[in-house]
Structures are given as structure tokens and as C-alpha cells.
Short mmCIF file of C-alpha atoms in Angstrom, two decimals:
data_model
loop_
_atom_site.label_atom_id
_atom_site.label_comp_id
_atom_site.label_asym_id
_atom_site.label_seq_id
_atom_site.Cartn_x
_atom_site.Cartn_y
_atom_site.Cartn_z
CA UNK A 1 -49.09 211.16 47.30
CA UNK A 2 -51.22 211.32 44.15
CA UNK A 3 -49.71 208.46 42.68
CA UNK A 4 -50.15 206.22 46.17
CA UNK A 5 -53.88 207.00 46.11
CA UNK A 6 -54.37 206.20 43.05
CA UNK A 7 -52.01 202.88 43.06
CA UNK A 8 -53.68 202.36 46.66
CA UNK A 9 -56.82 200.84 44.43
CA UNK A 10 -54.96 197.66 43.33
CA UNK A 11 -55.26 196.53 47.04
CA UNK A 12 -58.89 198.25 47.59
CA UNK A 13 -60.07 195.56 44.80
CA UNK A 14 -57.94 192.77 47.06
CA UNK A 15 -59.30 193.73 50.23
CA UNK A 16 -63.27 193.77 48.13
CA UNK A 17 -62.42 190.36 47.59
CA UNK A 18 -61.18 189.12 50.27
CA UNK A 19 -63.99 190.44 52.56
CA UNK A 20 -66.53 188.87 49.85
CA UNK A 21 -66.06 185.40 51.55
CA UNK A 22 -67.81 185.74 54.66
CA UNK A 23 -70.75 187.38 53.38
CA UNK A 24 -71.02 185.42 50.53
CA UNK A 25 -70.62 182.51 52.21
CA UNK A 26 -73.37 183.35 54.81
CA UNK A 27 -75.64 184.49 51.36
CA UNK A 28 -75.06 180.67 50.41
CA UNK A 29 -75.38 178.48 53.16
CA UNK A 30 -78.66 180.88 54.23
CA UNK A 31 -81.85 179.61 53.38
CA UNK A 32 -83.32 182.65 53.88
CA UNK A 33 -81.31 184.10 51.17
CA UNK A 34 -81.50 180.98 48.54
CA UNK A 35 -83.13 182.56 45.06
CA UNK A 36 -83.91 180.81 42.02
CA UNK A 37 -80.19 180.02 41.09
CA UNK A 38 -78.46 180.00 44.65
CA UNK A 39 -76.82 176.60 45.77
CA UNK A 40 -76.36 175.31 49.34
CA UNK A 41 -72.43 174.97 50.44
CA UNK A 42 -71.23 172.26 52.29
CA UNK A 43 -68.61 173.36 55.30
CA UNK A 44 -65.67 172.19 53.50
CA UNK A 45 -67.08 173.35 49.80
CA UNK A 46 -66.47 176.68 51.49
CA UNK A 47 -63.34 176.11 52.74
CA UNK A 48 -62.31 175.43 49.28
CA UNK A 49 -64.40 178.42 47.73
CA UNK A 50 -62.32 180.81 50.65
CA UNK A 51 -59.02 179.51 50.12
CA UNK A 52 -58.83 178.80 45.87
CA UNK A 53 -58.27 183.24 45.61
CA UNK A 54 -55.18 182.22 47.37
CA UNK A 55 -54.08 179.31 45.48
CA UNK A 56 -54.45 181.90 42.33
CA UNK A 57 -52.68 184.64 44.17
CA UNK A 58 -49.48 181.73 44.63
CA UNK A 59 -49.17 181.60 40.77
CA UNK A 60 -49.80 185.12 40.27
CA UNK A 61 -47.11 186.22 42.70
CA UNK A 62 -44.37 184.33 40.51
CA UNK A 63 -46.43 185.58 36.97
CA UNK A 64 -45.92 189.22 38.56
CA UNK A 65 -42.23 188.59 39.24
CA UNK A 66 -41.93 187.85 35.89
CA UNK A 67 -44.20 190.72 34.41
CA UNK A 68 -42.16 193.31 36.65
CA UNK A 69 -39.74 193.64 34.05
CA UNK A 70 -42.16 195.26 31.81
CA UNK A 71 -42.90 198.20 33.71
CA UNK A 72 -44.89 198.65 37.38
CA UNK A 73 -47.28 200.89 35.88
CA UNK A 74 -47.64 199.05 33.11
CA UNK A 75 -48.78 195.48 34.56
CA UNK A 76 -51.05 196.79 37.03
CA UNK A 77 -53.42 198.61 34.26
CA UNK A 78 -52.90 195.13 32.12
CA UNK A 79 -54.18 193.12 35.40
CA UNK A 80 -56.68 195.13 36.42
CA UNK A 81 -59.19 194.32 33.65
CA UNK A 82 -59.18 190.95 33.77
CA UNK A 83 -59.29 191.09 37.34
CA UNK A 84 -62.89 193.24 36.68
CA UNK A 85 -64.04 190.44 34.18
CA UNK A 86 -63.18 187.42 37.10
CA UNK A 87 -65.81 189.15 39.45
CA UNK A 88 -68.34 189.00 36.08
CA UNK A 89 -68.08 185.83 35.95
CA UNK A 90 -69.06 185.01 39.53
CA UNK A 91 -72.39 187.19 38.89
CA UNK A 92 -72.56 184.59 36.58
CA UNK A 93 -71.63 181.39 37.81
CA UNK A 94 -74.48 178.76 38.35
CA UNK A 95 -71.99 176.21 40.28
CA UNK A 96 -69.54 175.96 42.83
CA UNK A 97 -67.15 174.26 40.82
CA UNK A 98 -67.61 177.60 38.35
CA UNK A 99 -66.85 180.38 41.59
CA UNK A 100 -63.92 178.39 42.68
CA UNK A 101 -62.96 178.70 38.99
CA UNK A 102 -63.41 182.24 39.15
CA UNK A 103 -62.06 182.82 43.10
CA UNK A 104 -58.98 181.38 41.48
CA UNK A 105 -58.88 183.36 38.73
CA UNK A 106 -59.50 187.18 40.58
CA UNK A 107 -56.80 185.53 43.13
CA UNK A 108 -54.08 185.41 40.52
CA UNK A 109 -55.39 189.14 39.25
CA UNK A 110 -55.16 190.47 42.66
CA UNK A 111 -51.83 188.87 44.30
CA UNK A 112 -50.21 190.83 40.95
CA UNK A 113 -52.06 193.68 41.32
CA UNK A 114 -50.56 194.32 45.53
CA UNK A 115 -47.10 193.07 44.57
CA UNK A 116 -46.71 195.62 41.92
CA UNK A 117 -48.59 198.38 44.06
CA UNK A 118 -46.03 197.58 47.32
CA UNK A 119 -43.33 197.90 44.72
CA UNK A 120 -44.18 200.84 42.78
CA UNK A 121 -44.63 202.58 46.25
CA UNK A 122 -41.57 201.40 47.42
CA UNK A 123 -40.01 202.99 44.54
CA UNK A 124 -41.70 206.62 44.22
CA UNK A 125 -41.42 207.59 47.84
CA UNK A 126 -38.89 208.82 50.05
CA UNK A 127 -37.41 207.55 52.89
CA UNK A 128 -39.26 209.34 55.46
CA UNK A 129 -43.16 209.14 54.35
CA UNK A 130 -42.16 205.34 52.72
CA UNK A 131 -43.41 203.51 55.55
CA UNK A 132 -46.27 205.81 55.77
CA UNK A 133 -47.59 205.68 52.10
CA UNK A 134 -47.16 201.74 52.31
CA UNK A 135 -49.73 201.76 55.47
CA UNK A 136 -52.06 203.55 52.77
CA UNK A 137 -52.15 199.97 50.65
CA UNK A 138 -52.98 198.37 54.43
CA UNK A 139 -55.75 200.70 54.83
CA UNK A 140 -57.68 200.93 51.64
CA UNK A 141 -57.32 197.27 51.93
CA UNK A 142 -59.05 197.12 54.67
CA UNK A 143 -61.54 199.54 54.17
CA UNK A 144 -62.50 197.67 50.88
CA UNK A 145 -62.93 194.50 53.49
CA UNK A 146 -65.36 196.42 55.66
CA UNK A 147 -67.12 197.91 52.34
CA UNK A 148 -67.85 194.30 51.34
CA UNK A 149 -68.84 193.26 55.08
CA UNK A 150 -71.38 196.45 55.40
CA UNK A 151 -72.93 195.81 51.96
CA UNK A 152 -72.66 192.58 52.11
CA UNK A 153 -75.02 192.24 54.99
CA UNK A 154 -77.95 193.38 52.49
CA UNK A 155 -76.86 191.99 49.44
CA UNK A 156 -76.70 188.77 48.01
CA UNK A 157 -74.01 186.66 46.69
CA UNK A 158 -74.32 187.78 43.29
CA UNK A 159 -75.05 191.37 43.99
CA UNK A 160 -71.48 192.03 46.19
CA UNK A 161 -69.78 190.08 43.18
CA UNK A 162 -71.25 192.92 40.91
CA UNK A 163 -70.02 195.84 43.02
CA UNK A 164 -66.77 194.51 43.43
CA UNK A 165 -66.05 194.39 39.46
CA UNK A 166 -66.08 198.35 39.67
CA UNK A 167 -63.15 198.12 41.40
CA UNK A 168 -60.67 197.27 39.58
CA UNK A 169 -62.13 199.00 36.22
CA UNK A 170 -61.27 202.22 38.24
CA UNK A 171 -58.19 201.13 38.65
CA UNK A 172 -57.14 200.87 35.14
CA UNK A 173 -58.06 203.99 34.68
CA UNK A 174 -56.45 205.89 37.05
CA UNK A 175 -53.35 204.54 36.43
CA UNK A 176 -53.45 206.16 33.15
CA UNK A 177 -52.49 209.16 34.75
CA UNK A 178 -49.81 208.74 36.56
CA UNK A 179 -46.33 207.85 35.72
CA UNK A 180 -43.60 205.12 35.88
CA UNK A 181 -41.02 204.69 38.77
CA UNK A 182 -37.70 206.51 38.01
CA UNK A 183 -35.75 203.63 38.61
CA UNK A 184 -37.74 201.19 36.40
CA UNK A 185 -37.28 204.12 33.68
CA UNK A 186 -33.73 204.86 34.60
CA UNK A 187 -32.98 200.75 33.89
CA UNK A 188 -34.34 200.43 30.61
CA UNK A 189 -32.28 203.63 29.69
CA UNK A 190 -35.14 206.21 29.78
CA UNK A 191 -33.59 209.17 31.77
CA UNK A 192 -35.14 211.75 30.02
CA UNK A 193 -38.57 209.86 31.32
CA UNK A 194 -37.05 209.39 34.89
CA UNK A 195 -36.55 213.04 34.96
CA UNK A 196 -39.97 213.92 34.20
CA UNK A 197 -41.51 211.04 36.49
CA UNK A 198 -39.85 212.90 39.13
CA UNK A 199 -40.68 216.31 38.65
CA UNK A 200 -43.95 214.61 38.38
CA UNK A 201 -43.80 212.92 41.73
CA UNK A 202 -41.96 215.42 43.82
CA UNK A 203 -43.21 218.48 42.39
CA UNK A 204 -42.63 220.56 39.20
CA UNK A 205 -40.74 223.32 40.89
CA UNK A 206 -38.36 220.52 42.72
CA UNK A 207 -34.66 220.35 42.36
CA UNK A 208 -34.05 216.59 41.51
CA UNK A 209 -31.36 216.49 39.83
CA UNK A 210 -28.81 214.79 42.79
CA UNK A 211 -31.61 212.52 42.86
CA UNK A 212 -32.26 210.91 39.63
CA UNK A 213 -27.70 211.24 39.66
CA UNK A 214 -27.79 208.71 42.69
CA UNK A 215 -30.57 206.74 41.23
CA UNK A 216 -28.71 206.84 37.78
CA UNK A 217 -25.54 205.58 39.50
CA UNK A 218 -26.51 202.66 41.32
CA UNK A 219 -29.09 201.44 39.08
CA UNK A 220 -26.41 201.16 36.64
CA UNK A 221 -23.74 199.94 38.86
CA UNK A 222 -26.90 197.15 39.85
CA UNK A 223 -27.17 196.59 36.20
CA UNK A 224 -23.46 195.80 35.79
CA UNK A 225 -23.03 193.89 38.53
CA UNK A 226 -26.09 191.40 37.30
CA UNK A 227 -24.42 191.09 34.05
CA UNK A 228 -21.40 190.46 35.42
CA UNK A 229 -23.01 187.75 37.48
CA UNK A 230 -24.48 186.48 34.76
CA UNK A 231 -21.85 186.16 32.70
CA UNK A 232 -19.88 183.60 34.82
CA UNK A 233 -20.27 179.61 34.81
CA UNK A 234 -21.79 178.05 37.32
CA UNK A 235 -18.48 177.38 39.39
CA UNK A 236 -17.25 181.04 38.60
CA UNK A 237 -20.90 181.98 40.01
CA UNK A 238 -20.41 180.07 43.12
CA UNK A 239 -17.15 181.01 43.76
CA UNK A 240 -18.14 184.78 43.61
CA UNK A 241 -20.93 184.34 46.20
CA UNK A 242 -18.71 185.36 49.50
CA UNK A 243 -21.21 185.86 52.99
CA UNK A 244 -21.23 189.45 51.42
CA UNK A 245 -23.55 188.95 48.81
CA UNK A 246 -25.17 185.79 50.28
CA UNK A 247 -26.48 188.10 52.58
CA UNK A 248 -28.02 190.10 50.09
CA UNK A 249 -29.89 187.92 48.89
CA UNK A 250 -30.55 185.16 51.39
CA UNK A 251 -31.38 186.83 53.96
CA UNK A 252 -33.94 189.30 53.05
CA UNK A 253 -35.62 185.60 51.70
CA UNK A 254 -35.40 184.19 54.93
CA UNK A 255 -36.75 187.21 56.41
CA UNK A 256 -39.52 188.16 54.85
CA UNK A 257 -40.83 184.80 54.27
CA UNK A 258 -40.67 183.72 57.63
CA UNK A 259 -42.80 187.25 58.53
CA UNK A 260 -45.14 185.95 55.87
CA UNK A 261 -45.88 182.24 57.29
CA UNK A 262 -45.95 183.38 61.13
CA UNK A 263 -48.71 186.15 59.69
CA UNK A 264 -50.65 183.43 57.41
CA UNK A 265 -50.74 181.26 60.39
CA UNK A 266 -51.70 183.63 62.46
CA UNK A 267 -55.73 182.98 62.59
CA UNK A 268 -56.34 186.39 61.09
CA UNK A 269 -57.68 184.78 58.21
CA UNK A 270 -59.50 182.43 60.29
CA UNK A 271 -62.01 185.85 61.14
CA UNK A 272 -61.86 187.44 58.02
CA UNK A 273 -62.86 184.25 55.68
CA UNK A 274 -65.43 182.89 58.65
CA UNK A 275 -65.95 185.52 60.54
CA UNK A 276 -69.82 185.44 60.36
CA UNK A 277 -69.69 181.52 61.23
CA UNK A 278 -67.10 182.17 64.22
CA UNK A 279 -69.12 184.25 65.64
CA UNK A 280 -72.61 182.43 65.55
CA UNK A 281 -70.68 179.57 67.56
CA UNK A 282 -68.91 182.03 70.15
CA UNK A 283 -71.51 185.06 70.58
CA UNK A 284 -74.68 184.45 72.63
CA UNK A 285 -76.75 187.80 71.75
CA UNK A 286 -74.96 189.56 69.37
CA UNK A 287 -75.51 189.74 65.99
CA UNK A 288 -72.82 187.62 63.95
CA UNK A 289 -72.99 190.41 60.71
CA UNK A 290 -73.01 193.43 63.15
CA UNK A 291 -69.76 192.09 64.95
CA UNK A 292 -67.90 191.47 61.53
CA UNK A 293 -68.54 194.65 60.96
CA UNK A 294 -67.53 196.09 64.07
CA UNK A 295 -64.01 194.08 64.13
CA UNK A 296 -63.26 194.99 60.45
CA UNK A 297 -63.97 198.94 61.16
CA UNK A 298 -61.33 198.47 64.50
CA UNK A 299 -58.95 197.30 61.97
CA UNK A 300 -59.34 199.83 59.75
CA UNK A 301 -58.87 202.25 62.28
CA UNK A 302 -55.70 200.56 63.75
CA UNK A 303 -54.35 200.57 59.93
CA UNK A 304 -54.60 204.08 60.33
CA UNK A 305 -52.71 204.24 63.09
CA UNK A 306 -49.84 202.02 62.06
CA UNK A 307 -48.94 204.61 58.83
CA UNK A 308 -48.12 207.08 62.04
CA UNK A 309 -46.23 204.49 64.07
CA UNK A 310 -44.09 202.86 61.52
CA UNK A 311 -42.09 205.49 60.45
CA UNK A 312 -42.21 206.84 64.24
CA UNK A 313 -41.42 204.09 66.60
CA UNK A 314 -40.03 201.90 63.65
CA UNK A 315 -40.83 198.18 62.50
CA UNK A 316 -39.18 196.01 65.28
CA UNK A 317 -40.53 197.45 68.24
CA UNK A 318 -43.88 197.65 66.49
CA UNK A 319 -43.53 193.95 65.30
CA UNK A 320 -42.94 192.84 68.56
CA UNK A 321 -45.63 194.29 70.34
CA UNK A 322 -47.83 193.16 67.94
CA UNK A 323 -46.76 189.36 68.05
CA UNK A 324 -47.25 189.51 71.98
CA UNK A 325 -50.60 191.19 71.92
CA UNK A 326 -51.86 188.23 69.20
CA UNK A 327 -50.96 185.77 70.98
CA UNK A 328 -52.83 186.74 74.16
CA UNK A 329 -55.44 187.64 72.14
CA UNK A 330 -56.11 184.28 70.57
CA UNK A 331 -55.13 182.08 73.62
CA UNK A 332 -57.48 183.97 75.19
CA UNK A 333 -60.08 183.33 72.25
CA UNK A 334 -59.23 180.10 72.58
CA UNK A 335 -59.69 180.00 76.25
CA UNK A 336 -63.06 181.55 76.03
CA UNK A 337 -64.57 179.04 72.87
CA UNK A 338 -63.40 175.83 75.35
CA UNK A 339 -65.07 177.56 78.00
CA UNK A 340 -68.74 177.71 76.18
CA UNK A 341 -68.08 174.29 74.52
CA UNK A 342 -67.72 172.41 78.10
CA UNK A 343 -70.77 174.20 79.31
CA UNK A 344 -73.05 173.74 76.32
CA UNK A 345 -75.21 171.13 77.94
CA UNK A 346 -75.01 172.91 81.25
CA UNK A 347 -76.96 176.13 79.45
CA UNK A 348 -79.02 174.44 77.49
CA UNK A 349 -80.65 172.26 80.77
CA UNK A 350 -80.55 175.66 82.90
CA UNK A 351 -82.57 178.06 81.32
CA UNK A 352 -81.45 180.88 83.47
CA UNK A 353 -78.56 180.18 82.65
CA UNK A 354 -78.56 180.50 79.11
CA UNK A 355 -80.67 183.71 79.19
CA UNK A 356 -77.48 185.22 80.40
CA UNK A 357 -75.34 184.15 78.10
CA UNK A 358 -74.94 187.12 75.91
CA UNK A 359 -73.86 188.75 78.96
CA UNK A 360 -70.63 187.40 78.11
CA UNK A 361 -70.33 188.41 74.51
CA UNK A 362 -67.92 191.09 75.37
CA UNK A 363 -65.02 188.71 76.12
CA UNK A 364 -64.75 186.60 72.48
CA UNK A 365 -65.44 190.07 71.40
CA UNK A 366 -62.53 191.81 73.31
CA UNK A 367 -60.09 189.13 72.55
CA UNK A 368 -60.42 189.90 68.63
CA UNK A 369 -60.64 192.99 68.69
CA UNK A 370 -57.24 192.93 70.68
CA UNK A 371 -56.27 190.06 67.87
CA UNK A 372 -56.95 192.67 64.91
CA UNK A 373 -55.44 195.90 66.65
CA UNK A 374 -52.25 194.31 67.00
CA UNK A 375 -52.22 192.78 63.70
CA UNK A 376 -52.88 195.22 61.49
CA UNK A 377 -50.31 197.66 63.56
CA UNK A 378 -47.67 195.72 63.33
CA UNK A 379 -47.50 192.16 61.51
CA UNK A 380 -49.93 192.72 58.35
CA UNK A 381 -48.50 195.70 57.33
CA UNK A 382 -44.85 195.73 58.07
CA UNK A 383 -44.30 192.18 56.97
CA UNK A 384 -45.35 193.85 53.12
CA UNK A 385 -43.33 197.01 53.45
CA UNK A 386 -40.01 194.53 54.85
CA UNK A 387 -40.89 192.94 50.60
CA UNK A 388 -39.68 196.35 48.97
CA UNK A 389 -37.15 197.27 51.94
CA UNK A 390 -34.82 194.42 52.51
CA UNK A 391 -34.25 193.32 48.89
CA UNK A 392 -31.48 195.14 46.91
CA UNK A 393 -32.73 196.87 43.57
CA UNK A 394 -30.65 193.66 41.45
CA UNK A 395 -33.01 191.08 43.39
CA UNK A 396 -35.74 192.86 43.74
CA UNK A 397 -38.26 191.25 41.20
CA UNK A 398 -37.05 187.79 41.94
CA UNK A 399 -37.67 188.36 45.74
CA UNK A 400 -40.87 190.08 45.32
CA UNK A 401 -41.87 187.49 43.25
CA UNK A 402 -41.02 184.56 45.76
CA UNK A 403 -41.68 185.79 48.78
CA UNK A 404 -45.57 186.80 47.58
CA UNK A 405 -45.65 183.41 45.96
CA UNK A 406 -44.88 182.34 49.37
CA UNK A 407 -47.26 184.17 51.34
CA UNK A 408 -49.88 183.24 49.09
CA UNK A 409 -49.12 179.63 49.55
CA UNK A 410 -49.42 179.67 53.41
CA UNK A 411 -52.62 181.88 53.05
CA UNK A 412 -54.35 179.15 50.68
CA UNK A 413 -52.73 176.59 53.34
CA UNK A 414 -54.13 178.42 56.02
CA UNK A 415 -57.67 179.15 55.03
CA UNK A 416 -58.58 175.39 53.90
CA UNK A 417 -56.92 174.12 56.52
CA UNK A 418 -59.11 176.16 59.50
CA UNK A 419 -62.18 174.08 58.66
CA UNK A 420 -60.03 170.56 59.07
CA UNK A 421 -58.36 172.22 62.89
CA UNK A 422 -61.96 172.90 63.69
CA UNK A 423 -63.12 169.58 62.94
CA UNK A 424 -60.33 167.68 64.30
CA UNK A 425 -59.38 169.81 67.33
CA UNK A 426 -62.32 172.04 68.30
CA UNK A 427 -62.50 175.81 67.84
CA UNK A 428 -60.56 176.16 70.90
CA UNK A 429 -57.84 173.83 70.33
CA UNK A 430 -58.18 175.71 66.45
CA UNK A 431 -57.06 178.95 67.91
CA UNK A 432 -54.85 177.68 70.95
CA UNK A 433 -52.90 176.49 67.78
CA UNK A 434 -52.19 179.98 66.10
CA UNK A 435 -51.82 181.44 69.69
CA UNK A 436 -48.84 179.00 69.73
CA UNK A 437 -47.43 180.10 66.04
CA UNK A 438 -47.71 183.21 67.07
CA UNK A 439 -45.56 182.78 70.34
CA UNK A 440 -42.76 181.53 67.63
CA UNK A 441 -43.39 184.39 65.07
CA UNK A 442 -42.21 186.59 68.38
CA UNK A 443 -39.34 184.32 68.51
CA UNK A 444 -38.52 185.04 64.81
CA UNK A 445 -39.12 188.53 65.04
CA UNK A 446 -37.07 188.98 68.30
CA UNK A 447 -34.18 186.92 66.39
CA UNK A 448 -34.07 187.31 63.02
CA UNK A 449 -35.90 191.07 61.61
CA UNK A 450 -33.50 193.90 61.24
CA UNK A 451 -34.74 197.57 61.32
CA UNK A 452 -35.04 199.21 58.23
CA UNK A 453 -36.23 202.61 59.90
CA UNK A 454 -35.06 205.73 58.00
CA UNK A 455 -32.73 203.40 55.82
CA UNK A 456 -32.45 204.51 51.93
CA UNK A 457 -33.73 201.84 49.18
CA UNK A 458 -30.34 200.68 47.51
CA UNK A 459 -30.83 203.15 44.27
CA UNK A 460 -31.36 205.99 46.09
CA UNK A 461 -28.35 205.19 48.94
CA UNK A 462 -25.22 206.91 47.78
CA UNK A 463 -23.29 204.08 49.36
CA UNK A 464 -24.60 201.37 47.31
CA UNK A 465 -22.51 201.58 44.76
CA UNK A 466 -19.35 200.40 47.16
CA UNK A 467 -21.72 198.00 48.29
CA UNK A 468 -21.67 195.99 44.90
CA UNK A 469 -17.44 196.83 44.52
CA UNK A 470 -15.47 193.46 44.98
CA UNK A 471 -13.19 192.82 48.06
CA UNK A 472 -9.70 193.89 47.66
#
């Protein structure tokens, strides 16, 4: 549990900077706000400034992949400062073009940063409290949102960028003090290590022997399998690769990075990256900051309650609810921004009428906080613990690697692309479109997720080893 808190930083400093946008962007485009050095944003400057962290986080997902090899503990302290020094530079910056230089740049820190913190979770934990110590990354991730939506309210652009740098400079050095995974140490041949990582980790007085034994034994039955895969030519390679071990491997790919598109297209960055915006378009009376808050607190809460339910009512039931619930939600958002935008004239000719507007604020209001309760139960977290569940230990870097890389991608997609669905199809039609993705993300879910409830990692299932023995 000491190691997840401390790990659990990685994606505090991710959720810091992904909450930045809104205020920042509000700081920018304010004039009451503007200082000496401050620069006005155009709408789709923005959209570029919000979505470049996840064009970064796309190349840092495959960079992390790569860097995995080298030890979980060992990346995330190496990422971590230069993640600090990207936020620096935005105190700095005197341009646009310079912050989307340096969104890029804390993107590519950060996406590396949560992969290897879902992974080295996955890893440490046990079976039964694994689905609850992954809903710890979900909710320090979205309590660092709501820290930079409270403070970012009072500060300024330049003055959240400078809070947010402390972040990750914790982070390096807390992960100091804790140690590497047993199975990354029992694959480079470090068992001695292993052993002591898990007295570490379970307790010094723990018996874990049969443990690091079954980790011992699969990892290096995983090991020889690779290089036996390896080893072949191509047509040997292709040959070997019955629906067995396609399985293995394909379908945790498919899975997971469908779950990542239908929850990057889901409009849930839509109100984190322009929330404050949204709002001033939808809400009558209420004030735009004080209902950013307000939404990204009831998330934080419902993160809270999704490390309970996971490991309780289990991943499919709780994806499913929470694909119906969002797409209610967001028709309904929808329903409710077409509503206001046919009656615009009508309130501003009747004055009456438009006195009791913010009478009304209470159903946009309703409809996201619906939106973000069912998220964060079920789609936003689960979709990152399926990552470290689904892929076998032999794949596991590689799949990690893409399907983050993925995500990433659809996020950047996603986020620059809100501005243009706005533009071209209103804010209603905007969100009738994700209430629609959504709608097929239940589809997906319904048809295509397995359960992984209660179900051992590969290197800790005594079974895996038969798993990787050829057919007789």
C-alpha cells in the first residue's frame, strides 16, 4: 500500500496537468487577467494548446514500452524530472507556439509516467486489493484535476504552471524508497532482490516463499517461450501462432483499445479541457469556475467509490452500467444545449423570461454530473486496470506500450477535434455525437470485454506455465 501511494504521484502530476487547461485557458482568453506578458488565444489556438499534452503522451506511450525493459521503478524516477522542468518552462514561455512546445513535452513525461505506475501496480499487488489499489491512480488523478481547478480559479496562467512543477519533483523522490516489482527483478535474474522486494511489499514477517516459486516459474517459462519464439523464421513464427496464442495476444489488443477509443470519444474530455467555456454557454446563473469545481469534486468522489466496486461487483457489470448512464447523460446534455440555442432570441426579447433562466441551471448541471459519476466508476478506470490484466507477462510491455500509444492518440484526436464538432454541428449536435459513441462503446463492452474479477496475473497463476506448453 506504501508503494501505491507513493507510485500514485506519477498520475497526481497527470491529473495537475490535465486540469491546467481549463483554467489556464480561461487565465488567457480573460482580459481581466491579461498582465504584462499574457497573450490572447484564439478558440482553435486552444484547441491546439489542450490537445498537443496528448499528442506527446502518443509518443511517450511507445518511448515507455520501450523504457519498461529497464526497470518500472527505474523509468518513472528518470521521467519525473524532466517532466518537473516541462512545467518550468511554461512559467516561462512568452508564446503560444512556446506552451504548445512545452504541453507536448510534459505530455510525453506524463503518458510514461501512468503507464509505468498502472504497471508497477499491476505487478506488486495481489489479486484481491489489485483492482482496488489501481482505483488509487484514478483518484489521485483526479484529485490533482480538482487541485488545479480550485487554485486555478485564483491564480494565473503562469502561477498554476509553477505549482504543478512540485509535482513531479516529489515524485522522484519518493520513489527512491521503494522497491522494484518481483517479477521485473525475477526476469533479469535478480531473485535474491525479488525476495527482498517482497518481504518489502507484503511484510517482513510474511511467508513468501510459494510466491516468488510461482513467480520464478512462469516468468521463466515466459522467458523461454519468447526466446523460443524468437528464435524461429518468419514462416516457422507463423506457423506456431495456432488461435491459442493468437488469443493471447490479439485479443487483449483488441480489447483494451477498443475500451480506450469508446472512452476518448466519450466527451469526458470535452468538460475537463473546456469545462469553464461549456459552461458559460449552457449555465444561466451559475458561476462557470464554481461548477468546474463542483463536477470535478463529484468525480473524485465517484473514483472513490469505484476502488470499492471493482473488486466487488467486478468490471463488466460496472462497465456496463457506466456506458448506459453516459449516454443518457450526454443525450440529455445534448438535449438541453439545443434547447437554450433555439430559444436564444426568444430570452433575449422577453426579459422575464431570461431573468429566469438560471432557474434551469440544475438540468445541464445534473446531466454531467450523471456523465462524470458513471465515468469515472466504470469506463475511466477499468479501461486502465483491463492494460495490466488482460496481457500475458511475455506481451506485456509491447501491449502496454500500444494500447497507451493508442489511447493517447484518440485523446489528442478527441480534444482538437471538440472545437471543429462545435463549430460545424453546434454544442448540441457536439454531444448528441458522443452520446451516440457511447451507445456503441455499450455494444463493445456487452460483446467483446471478458471479466478479469479475482483472476491471477499470468506470473503469479500456477497454471500459466501449461498455458505456454505446446499442443500434443
Amino acid at each position: 500500500v506504501l508503494a501505491a501511494l507513493a507510485v500514485s504521484l506519477a498520475p497526481f502530476s497527470a491529473g495537475l496537468g490535465k486540469g491546467y487547461s481549463s483554467p489556464a485557458i480561461a487565465s488567457l482568453q480573460g482580459p481581466g487577467n491579461a498582465t504584462r506578458r499574457d497573450f490572447q488565444l484564439t478558440d482553435q489556438q486552444a484547441s491546439w494548446l489542450a490537445s498537443l499534452s496528448f499528442l506527446g503522451a502518443l509518443f511517450g506511450g511507445m518511448a515507455g514500452g520501450a523504457a519498461m525493459r529497464h526497470g518500472r521503478r527505474r523509468v518513472l524516477s528518470l521521467a519525473a524530472a524532466p517532466c518537473s522542468l516541462s512545467w518550468l518552462l511554461t512559467v516561462l514561455a512568452t508564446s503560444v507556439r512556446m506552451m504548445c512546445i512545452t504541453a507536448f513535452l510534459g505530455g510525453f513525461c506524463c503518458s510514461i509516467l501512468t503507464m509505468l505506475s498502472q504497471v508497477y501496480i499491476s505487478e506488486i499487488s495481489v489479486p484481491d486489493i489489485r483492482g482496488c489499489l489501481s482505483a488509487v491512480l484514478k483518484i489521485v488523478g483526479h484529485l490533482g484535476v480538482l487541485f488545479s481547478f480550485t487554485i486555478g480559479a485564483y491564480l494565473d496562467w503562469q502561477q498554476l504552471a509553477l505549482c504543478i512543477s512540485a509535482a513531479p519533483l516529489l515524485l522522484f523522490c519518493t520513489v527512491l524508497y521503494i522497491p522494484e516489482t518481483p517479477s521485473y527483478l525475477v526476469l533479469i535474474g535478480k531473485d535474491d532482490e525479488a525476495y527482498k522486494s517482497l518481504l518489502w511489499l507484503r511484510g517482513p514477517n510474511s511467508d513468501v516463499a510459494q510466491e516468488l516459486a510461482t513467480i520464478r516459474t512462469n516468468v521463466l517459462a515466459s522467458k523461454n517461450f519468447s526466446q523460443r519464439q524468437s528464435q524461429m523464421s518468419s514462416s516457422q513464427l507463423i506457423s506456431s501462432l495456432d488461435v491459442r496464442t493468437m488469443n493471447r495476444l490479439l485479443g487483449p489488443i483488441l480489447v483494451t483499445c477498443g475500451l480506450m477509443m469508446f472512452q476518448r470519444f466519450s466527451g469526458a474530455h470535452a468538460f475537463s479541457f473546456y469545462a469553464v467555456p461549456i459552461f458559460r454557454k449552457t449555465f444561466g446563473g451559475m458561476n462557470p469556475h464554481g461548477a468546474a469545481i463542483a463536477v470535478s469534486f463529484v468525480q473524485l468522489l465517484a473514483s472513490c467509490l469505484s476502488g470499492l466496486l471493482i473488486d466487488t461487483v467486478g468490471r463488466l457489470p460496472l462497465l456496463i452500467v457506466s456506458s448506459v448512464l453516459m449516454s443518457m447523460a450526454l443525450a440529455g446534455f445534448g438535449s438541453y444545449a439545443y434547447y437554450e440555442e433555439v430559444h436564444r432570441n426568444q430570452r433575449i426579447q422577453n426579459v422575464m423570461f431570461h431573468q429566469t433562466v438560471g432557474q434551469n441551471d440544475w438540468i445541464p448541471l445534473l446531466c454531467v454530473l450523471v456523465f462524470t459519476i458513471a465515468f469515472s466508476l466504470g469506463m475511466s478506470p477499468i479501461s486502465w486496470l483491463l492494460i495490466g490484466e488482460l496481457f500475458p507477462l511475455e506481451y506485456r510491455a509491447f501491449g502496454s506500450a500500444m494500447a497507451t500509444a493508442f489511447s493517447y492518440l484518440c485523446a489528442f484526436v478527441g480534444v482538437k477535434t471538440f472545437v471543429d464538432f462545435q463549430q460545424a454541428l453546434g454544442l448540441h449536435g457536439a454531444f448528441w455525437l458522443y452520446a451516440s459513441i457511447s451507445v456503441g462503446g455499450l455494444c463493445f463492452v456487452v460483446c467483446c470485454v471478458p471479466e478479469t474479477k479475482g483472476r491471477d496475473l499470468d506470473e503469479m497463476d500456477p497454471n500459466y506455465v501449461q498455458s505456454l506448453s505446446p499442443k500434443r
